[in-house]
Tab-separated table of C-alpha atoms in Angstrom:
chain	number	residue	atom	x	y	z
A	1	UNK	CA	-22.182	-10.130	-7.867
A	2	UNK	CA	-22.114	-7.300	-10.364
A	3	UNK	CA	-22.174	-4.532	-7.662
A	4	UNK	CA	-18.324	-5.610	-7.262
A	5	UNK	CA	-15.945	-3.673	-9.676
A	6	UNK	CA	-12.320	-3.022	-9.824
A	7	UNK	CA	-8.981	-3.894	-8.303
A	8	UNK	CA	-8.063	-2.459	-4.998
A	9	UNK	CA	-4.394	-2.991	-4.035
A	10	UNK	CA	-3.638	-2.951	0.087
A	11	UNK	CA	-0.540	-0.769	0.018
A	12	UNK	CA	2.200	-0.840	2.514
A	13	UNK	CA	4.548	1.936	3.235
A	14	UNK	CA	8.181	1.474	4.332
A	15	UNK	CA	10.316	4.253	5.754
A	16	UNK	CA	7.816	7.110	4.423
A	17	UNK	CA	7.951	5.834	0.758
A	18	UNK	CA	5.780	3.278	-1.287
A	19	UNK	CA	7.144	0.001	-0.360
A	20	UNK	CA	8.503	-2.044	-3.404
A	21	UNK	CA	6.041	-4.457	-3.146
A	22	UNK	CA	3.154	-2.300	-3.294
A	23	UNK	CA	4.656	-0.843	-6.666
A	24	UNK	CA	4.816	-4.219	-8.149
A	25	UNK	CA	1.160	-4.962	-6.845
A	26	UNK	CA	0.304	-1.551	-8.860
A	27	UNK	CA	1.832	-2.963	-12.031
A	28	UNK	CA	-0.058	-6.062	-11.975
A	29	UNK	CA	-3.013	-4.651	-10.609
A	30	UNK	CA	-3.053	-2.018	-13.583
A	31	UNK	CA	-2.988	-4.799	-15.778
A	32	UNK	CA	-5.862	-6.841	-14.428
A	33	UNK	CA	-8.014	-3.936	-14.401
A	34	UNK	CA	-7.193	-2.914	-18.007
A	35	UNK	CA	-8.418	-6.245	-18.916
A	36	UNK	CA	-11.623	-6.149	-17.081
A	37	UNK	CA	-12.162	-2.234	-18.337
A	38	UNK	CA	-12.396	-1.433	-14.609
A	39	UNK	CA	-10.517	0.941	-12.262
A	40	UNK	CA	-7.644	0.464	-10.059
A	41	UNK	CA	-7.322	1.596	-6.355
A	42	UNK	CA	-5.114	1.396	-3.630
A	43	UNK	CA	-5.624	1.934	0.045
A	44	UNK	CA	-2.756	3.519	1.941
A	45	UNK	CA	-2.830	3.654	5.944
A	46	UNK	CA	-0.680	5.904	7.969
A	47	UNK	CA	-0.435	9.612	9.222
A	48	UNK	CA	1.622	10.610	6.185
A	49	UNK	CA	-0.280	8.374	3.592
A	50	UNK	CA	-1.836	11.426	1.821
A	51	UNK	CA	1.521	12.649	0.684
A	52	UNK	CA	2.191	9.532	-1.144
A	53	UNK	CA	-1.186	9.923	-3.171
A	54	UNK	CA	0.233	11.333	-6.320
A	55	UNK	CA	2.945	8.947	-6.312
A	56	UNK	CA	0.726	6.171	-6.521
A	57	UNK	CA	-1.363	7.658	-9.370
A	58	UNK	CA	1.916	7.803	-11.033
A	59	UNK	CA	2.495	4.263	-10.827
A	60	UNK	CA	-1.044	3.665	-12.225
A	61	UNK	CA	-3.466	4.096	-9.578
A	62	UNK	CA	-7.079	5.608	-10.779
A	63	UNK	CA	-8.098	6.259	-7.076
A	64	UNK	CA	-6.176	6.590	-3.704
A	65	UNK	CA	-7.963	5.798	-0.714
A	66	UNK	CA	-6.105	7.386	2.268
A	67	UNK	CA	-6.499	6.803	6.196
A	68	UNK	CA	-4.359	9.386	7.895
A	69	UNK	CA	-4.012	8.287	11.476
A	70	UNK	CA	-0.951	8.038	13.403
A	71	UNK	CA	-2.215	4.601	14.987
A	72	UNK	CA	-1.695	3.248	11.638
A	73	UNK	CA	1.879	4.209	11.047
A	74	UNK	CA	2.975	0.932	12.745
A	75	UNK	CA	1.089	-2.245	11.408
A	76	UNK	CA	-1.370	-3.187	13.850
A	77	UNK	CA	-3.657	-6.389	13.048
A	78	UNK	CA	-6.728	-4.974	14.472
A	79	UNK	CA	-6.437	-1.211	13.349
A	80	UNK	CA	-5.680	-2.683	9.846
A	81	UNK	CA	-8.133	-5.133	9.422
A	82	UNK	CA	-10.838	-2.792	10.721
A	83	UNK	CA	-10.045	0.131	8.324
A	84	UNK	CA	-9.562	-2.277	5.307
A	85	UNK	CA	-12.851	-4.022	5.913
A	86	UNK	CA	-14.686	-0.888	6.366
A	87	UNK	CA	-13.302	0.509	3.160
A	88	UNK	CA	-14.143	-2.850	1.244
A	89	UNK	CA	-17.700	-2.692	2.192
A	90	UNK	CA	-18.101	0.714	0.769
A	91	UNK	CA	-16.237	0.367	-2.603
A	92	UNK	CA	-16.785	-3.315	-2.904
A	93	UNK	CA	-13.698	-4.320	-5.127
A	94	UNK	CA	-14.101	-7.434	-7.370
A	95	UNK	CA	-10.432	-8.253	-6.802
A	96	UNK	CA	-8.217	-7.261	-3.930
A	97	UNK	CA	-4.251	-7.766	-3.844
A	98	UNK	CA	-1.707	-7.899	-1.133
A	99	UNK	CA	2.008	-8.573	-0.778
A	100	UNK	CA	2.951	-11.966	0.303
A	101	UNK	CA	4.851	-10.009	3.187
A	102	UNK	CA	4.342	-10.322	7.000
A	103	UNK	CA	1.586	-7.583	6.780
A	104	UNK	CA	0.079	-9.281	3.799
A	105	UNK	CA	0.078	-12.867	5.247
A	106	UNK	CA	-1.571	-11.411	8.561
A	107	UNK	CA	-3.773	-9.088	7.166
A	108	UNK	CA	-5.398	-10.798	3.859
A	109	UNK	CA	-6.752	-14.064	5.942
A	110	UNK	CA	-8.391	-11.726	8.548
A	111	UNK	CA	-10.055	-9.662	5.902
A	112	UNK	CA	-11.146	-12.834	4.013
A	113	UNK	CA	-12.653	-14.129	7.287
A	114	UNK	CA	-14.509	-10.764	7.784
A	115	UNK	CA	-15.528	-10.083	3.942
A	116	UNK	CA	-16.436	-13.864	3.195
A	117	UNK	CA	-13.836	-13.401	-0.035
A	118	UNK	CA	-11.785	-16.096	-1.868
A	119	UNK	CA	-8.185	-15.885	-0.931
A	120	UNK	CA	-5.431	-17.353	-2.687
A	121	UNK	CA	-2.021	-16.992	-0.896
A	122	UNK	CA	1.802	-16.811	-2.101
A	123	UNK	CA	0.629	-16.335	-5.895
A	124	UNK	CA	3.304	-16.508	-8.548
A	125	UNK	CA	1.017	-15.192	-11.312
A	126	UNK	CA	-2.276	-13.508	-11.769
A	127	UNK	CA	-4.406	-13.052	-14.590
A	128	UNK	CA	-8.033	-12.673	-15.903
A	129	UNK	CA	-9.887	-15.493	-17.672
A	130	UNK	CA	-10.997	-13.805	-20.623
A	131	UNK	CA	-14.300	-16.081	-21.061
A	132	UNK	CA	-15.447	-15.586	-17.422
A	133	UNK	CA	-13.434	-12.509	-16.171
A	134	UNK	CA	-12.479	-14.102	-13.148
A	135	UNK	CA	-9.034	-13.935	-11.427
A	136	UNK	CA	-6.987	-16.922	-12.094
A	137	UNK	CA	-4.340	-17.021	-9.445
A	138	UNK	CA	-1.238	-19.502	-9.808
A	139	UNK	CA	0.474	-20.765	-6.679
A	140	UNK	CA	2.869	-23.451	-5.613
A	141	UNK	CA	1.384	-26.472	-3.818
A	142	UNK	CA	2.713	-29.702	-2.372
A	143	UNK	CA	5.745	-27.971	-0.880
A	144	UNK	CA	6.414	-26.378	-4.127
A	145	UNK	CA	6.670	-29.636	-6.367
A	146	UNK	CA	3.575	-28.194	-8.148
A	147	UNK	CA	1.629	-25.294	-9.610
A	148	UNK	CA	-2.085	-25.153	-9.021
A	149	UNK	CA	-4.427	-22.438	-10.506
A	150	UNK	CA	-7.215	-21.243	-8.435
A	151	UNK	CA	-10.699	-19.451	-9.206
A	152	UNK	CA	-13.180	-18.208	-6.882
A	153	UNK	CA	-16.311	-18.263	-8.766
A	154	UNK	CA	-18.808	-16.904	-6.214
A	155	UNK	CA	-16.892	-15.312	-3.270
A	156	UNK	CA	-15.931	-11.570	-3.400
A	157	UNK	CA	-13.694	-9.943	-3.240
A	158	UNK	CA	-11.166	-12.168	-5.152
A	159	UNK	CA	-8.271	-12.015	-3.008
A	160	UNK	CA	-4.722	-12.873	-3.479
A	161	UNK	CA	-1.146	-12.401	-1.917
A	162	UNK	CA	1.450	-11.909	-4.460
A	163	UNK	CA	5.253	-12.993	-3.803
A	164	UNK	CA	7.551	-10.093	-4.028
A	165	UNK	CA	9.757	-9.584	-7.285
A	166	UNK	CA	7.924	-12.091	-9.223
A	167	UNK	CA	6.479	-9.186	-11.558
A	168	UNK	CA	8.352	-6.110	-12.688
A	169	UNK	CA	7.304	-2.984	-10.845
A	170	UNK	CA	5.003	-0.673	-12.179
A	171	UNK	CA	6.310	2.116	-14.769
A	172	UNK	CA	6.194	5.576	-13.345
A	173	UNK	CA	4.046	8.148	-15.306
A	174	UNK	CA	4.029	11.714	-13.440
A	175	UNK	CA	1.409	12.771	-16.277
A	176	UNK	CA	-1.045	10.231	-15.047
A	177	UNK	CA	-4.164	11.520	-13.427
A	178	UNK	CA	-6.218	10.099	-10.479
A	179	UNK	CA	-8.185	11.217	-7.471
A	180	UNK	CA	-6.701	11.055	-3.817
A	181	UNK	CA	-9.613	10.175	-1.602
A	182	UNK	CA	-9.271	10.958	2.073
A	183	UNK	CA	-11.341	8.303	4.080
A	184	UNK	CA	-12.560	9.463	7.348
A	185	UNK	CA	-12.733	6.250	9.394
A	186	UNK	CA	-13.021	6.462	12.937
A	187	UNK	CA	-10.946	3.456	14.466
A	188	UNK	CA	-12.668	2.086	17.403
A	189	UNK	CA	-9.693	1.835	19.972
A	190	UNK	CA	-11.672	-0.909	22.128
A	191	UNK	CA	-11.164	-3.002	19.190
A	192	UNK	CA	-7.476	-3.083	19.379
A	193	UNK	CA	-6.146	-5.757	21.319
A	194	UNK	CA	-2.519	-5.691	20.161
A	195	UNK	CA	-0.089	-3.115	21.461
A	196	UNK	CA	3.371	-2.652	19.711
A	197	UNK	CA	5.820	-2.051	22.403
A	198	UNK	CA	9.358	-2.205	20.107
A	199	UNK	CA	10.294	-2.765	16.605
A	200	UNK	CA	13.766	-4.229	16.273
A	201	UNK	CA	15.492	-4.037	13.062
A	202	UNK	CA	17.501	-6.881	11.551
A	203	UNK	CA	21.092	-5.693	11.004
A	204	UNK	CA	22.820	-7.042	7.735
A	205	UNK	CA	26.173	-6.764	6.630
A	206	UNK	CA	26.898	-6.084	2.895
A	207	UNK	CA	24.097	-6.287	0.346
A	208	UNK	CA	20.699	-7.839	1.694
A	209	UNK	CA	20.071	-11.027	-0.231
A	210	UNK	CA	16.673	-9.909	-1.510
A	211	UNK	CA	18.181	-6.780	-2.768
A	212	UNK	CA	21.209	-8.262	-4.472
A	213	UNK	CA	21.803	-7.965	-8.169
A	214	UNK	CA	24.239	-10.976	-8.031
A	215	UNK	CA	23.526	-14.058	-5.855
A	216	UNK	CA	25.789	-16.998	-5.319
A	217	UNK	CA	23.786	-19.683	-3.733
A	218	UNK	CA	25.247	-23.442	-2.576
A	219	UNK	CA	23.333	-26.262	-1.828
A	220	UNK	CA	24.162	-29.803	-0.335
A	221	UNK	CA	26.733	-30.544	-2.980
A	222	UNK	CA	29.152	-27.881	-1.296
A	223	UNK	CA	29.551	-30.790	1.309
A	224	UNK	CA	30.871	-28.914	4.349
A	225	UNK	CA	30.349	-25.232	6.045
A	226	UNK	CA	34.309	-24.676	5.174
A	227	UNK	CA	33.556	-25.391	1.409
A	228	UNK	CA	30.335	-23.589	1.436
A	229	UNK	CA	32.175	-20.319	2.696
A	230	UNK	CA	34.250	-20.254	-0.520
A	231	UNK	CA	30.961	-18.618	-2.275
A	232	UNK	CA	31.886	-15.638	-0.428
A	233	UNK	CA	34.817	-14.575	-2.270
A	234	UNK	CA	32.809	-14.798	-5.503
A	235	UNK	CA	29.750	-12.817	-4.031
A	236	UNK	CA	32.308	-10.198	-2.841
A	237	UNK	CA	34.097	-9.733	-6.330
A	238	UNK	CA	30.610	-9.366	-7.943
A	239	UNK	CA	29.385	-7.018	-5.148
A	240	UNK	CA	26.617	-9.681	-4.404
A	241	UNK	CA	25.159	-11.928	-1.643
A	242	UNK	CA	25.405	-15.532	-0.677
A	243	UNK	CA	22.283	-17.694	-0.367
A	244	UNK	CA	21.672	-21.251	0.337
A	245	UNK	CA	19.213	-24.129	-0.030
A	246	UNK	CA	17.317	-25.436	2.859
A	247	UNK	CA	19.875	-28.142	3.413
A	248	UNK	CA	22.697	-25.841	3.507
A	249	UNK	CA	20.868	-23.810	6.227
A	250	UNK	CA	19.638	-26.742	8.119
A	251	UNK	CA	23.303	-28.035	7.977
A	252	UNK	CA	24.176	-24.590	9.556
A	253	UNK	CA	26.568	-24.014	6.626
A	254	UNK	CA	24.491	-20.652	6.180
A	255	UNK	CA	22.237	-18.603	8.587
A	256	UNK	CA	18.373	-19.438	8.343
A	257	UNK	CA	17.922	-15.945	6.817
A	258	UNK	CA	19.946	-16.607	3.885
A	259	UNK	CA	17.754	-19.625	3.015
A	260	UNK	CA	16.244	-19.104	-0.663
A	261	UNK	CA	13.061	-21.027	-1.690
A	262	UNK	CA	9.496	-21.473	-0.732
A	263	UNK	CA	10.056	-21.377	2.988
A	264	UNK	CA	12.760	-18.672	2.824
A	265	UNK	CA	13.665	-15.644	0.632
A	266	UNK	CA	12.709	-14.571	-2.862
A	267	UNK	CA	15.249	-13.356	-5.091
A	268	UNK	CA	15.595	-11.800	-8.731
A	269	UNK	CA	18.804	-10.875	-9.221
A	270	UNK	CA	20.565	-10.124	-12.654
A	271	UNK	CA	22.659	-13.022	-12.121
A	272	UNK	CA	22.064	-16.153	-9.989
A	273	UNK	CA	24.915	-18.571	-9.788
A	274	UNK	CA	23.736	-21.907	-8.313
A	275	UNK	CA	26.650	-24.015	-7.097
A	276	UNK	CA	26.265	-27.820	-5.969
A	277	UNK	CA	22.504	-27.542	-5.708
A	278	UNK	CA	20.115	-30.109	-7.245
A	279	UNK	CA	17.326	-27.768	-7.936
A	280	UNK	CA	14.401	-28.796	-5.830
A	281	UNK	CA	11.019	-27.055	-6.790
A	282	UNK	CA	10.861	-25.545	-3.259
A	283	UNK	CA	14.272	-23.853	-4.110
A	284	UNK	CA	13.741	-22.953	-7.606
A	285	UNK	CA	10.516	-21.243	-6.273
A	286	UNK	CA	12.692	-18.763	-4.605
A	287	UNK	CA	14.967	-17.790	-7.498
A	288	UNK	CA	12.945	-18.415	-10.917
A	289	UNK	CA	12.378	-14.632	-11.255
A	290	UNK	CA	16.324	-14.472	-11.806
A	291	UNK	CA	17.325	-12.672	-15.088
A	292	UNK	CA	20.157	-14.964	-15.618
A	293	UNK	CA	20.930	-18.393	-13.918
A	294	UNK	CA	24.122	-20.223	-14.172
A	295	UNK	CA	24.364	-23.614	-12.867
A	296	UNK	CA	27.044	-25.702	-11.621
A	297	UNK	CA	26.842	-29.364	-10.841
A	298	UNK	CA	28.478	-32.361	-11.764
A	299	UNK	CA	24.899	-34.484	-12.362
A	300	UNK	CA	23.880	-33.618	-16.081
A	301	UNK	CA	20.566	-35.031	-14.905
A	302	UNK	CA	20.209	-32.130	-12.037
A	303	UNK	CA	16.509	-30.305	-12.225
A	304	UNK	CA	18.525	-27.165	-11.794
A	305	UNK	CA	19.629	-27.503	-15.514
A	306	UNK	CA	15.939	-27.602	-16.595
A	307	UNK	CA	15.679	-23.724	-15.436
A	308	UNK	CA	19.063	-22.555	-16.022
A	309	UNK	CA	20.073	-20.246	-18.742
A	310	UNK	CA	23.674	-21.699	-18.997
A	311	UNK	CA	24.760	-25.126	-17.268
A	312	UNK	CA	28.101	-26.167	-16.444
A	313	UNK	CA	28.540	-30.233	-15.870
A	314	UNK	CA	31.388	-30.531	-13.602
A	315	UNK	CA	32.753	-30.757	-10.080
A	316	UNK	CA	32.335	-27.114	-8.296
A	317	UNK	CA	35.750	-27.451	-6.924
A	318	UNK	CA	37.245	-27.211	-10.334
A	319	UNK	CA	34.496	-24.818	-11.862
A	320	UNK	CA	34.337	-22.301	-9.073
A	321	UNK	CA	37.914	-21.422	-8.404
A	322	UNK	CA	38.407	-20.944	-12.066
A	323	UNK	CA	35.044	-18.730	-12.419
A	324	UNK	CA	36.008	-16.882	-9.268
A	325	UNK	CA	39.639	-15.932	-10.805
A	326	UNK	CA	38.106	-15.124	-14.200
A	327	UNK	CA	35.674	-12.570	-12.696
A	328	UNK	CA	38.619	-11.123	-10.509
A	329	UNK	CA	40.601	-10.697	-13.562
A	330	UNK	CA	37.741	-8.879	-15.465
A	331	UNK	CA	37.081	-6.698	-12.632
A	332	UNK	CA	40.752	-5.733	-12.196
A	333	UNK	CA	40.386	-4.621	-16.007
């Protein structure tokens, strides 16, 4: 057990750059490594991963392991698992972090099975127990209605996937020093059973929900698709995006990709305006990272008011038009 040291981030590359989730993981990974008094490393895979080494160091990594192979330019379960498992067996990280992304959700269980580690998925917080020096992972359970803390006492590495936008990104410091270590890992082509034929990028009109600084979201209380569509005017004035609860999406008032919550998107805008939604835990799990939450609901006991920074008890049919008109007036100057 004492042979396992340090924190290893399994990095993701998007359009030739470190993916935002990777920069967030470097931030939380740095904090964990400092509390342990150990090093922070990152694994980058892809033919151009070497060019991102210094950037990863600037965001907090002490060591950057790069595997430059064109086979790894597109995510492939078999190839990524093979490379990451081989590296883990060499460097023996005590903690391994993944984004709770499509890649992280596919790769982490595979690695966990191969390495015999202890995996907690969809974590919302990570910390080090000061007494035991073990990783403490906090994640939603029971459909998001409760939070549980998980500890792996004996399995190594301690592994966790982290939700996006839960923690702030690492601060860049170009003066930081570290090592870029190329890994000469020959990939066994015969072990790759999956072939990626085509990638289709989802086209989104306007601001992407998960990237929006302003989000206007509606729930069951909106009542109809026609009423739900009234959220768009306020979102457009703010330059933001519209989102919905599971109920709103199930009713067809909003497309499924706009669902916010445990089974949908996670957002952390500067301003989150919740209209006619009760605040089920599963939904709150997707917006709790918002800098400011404003809730509009005629039920003063609605759970959304327990997390809102500002609450308006009233009928959204009266409040929303007034709010929209005021924002419009302010924007017009």
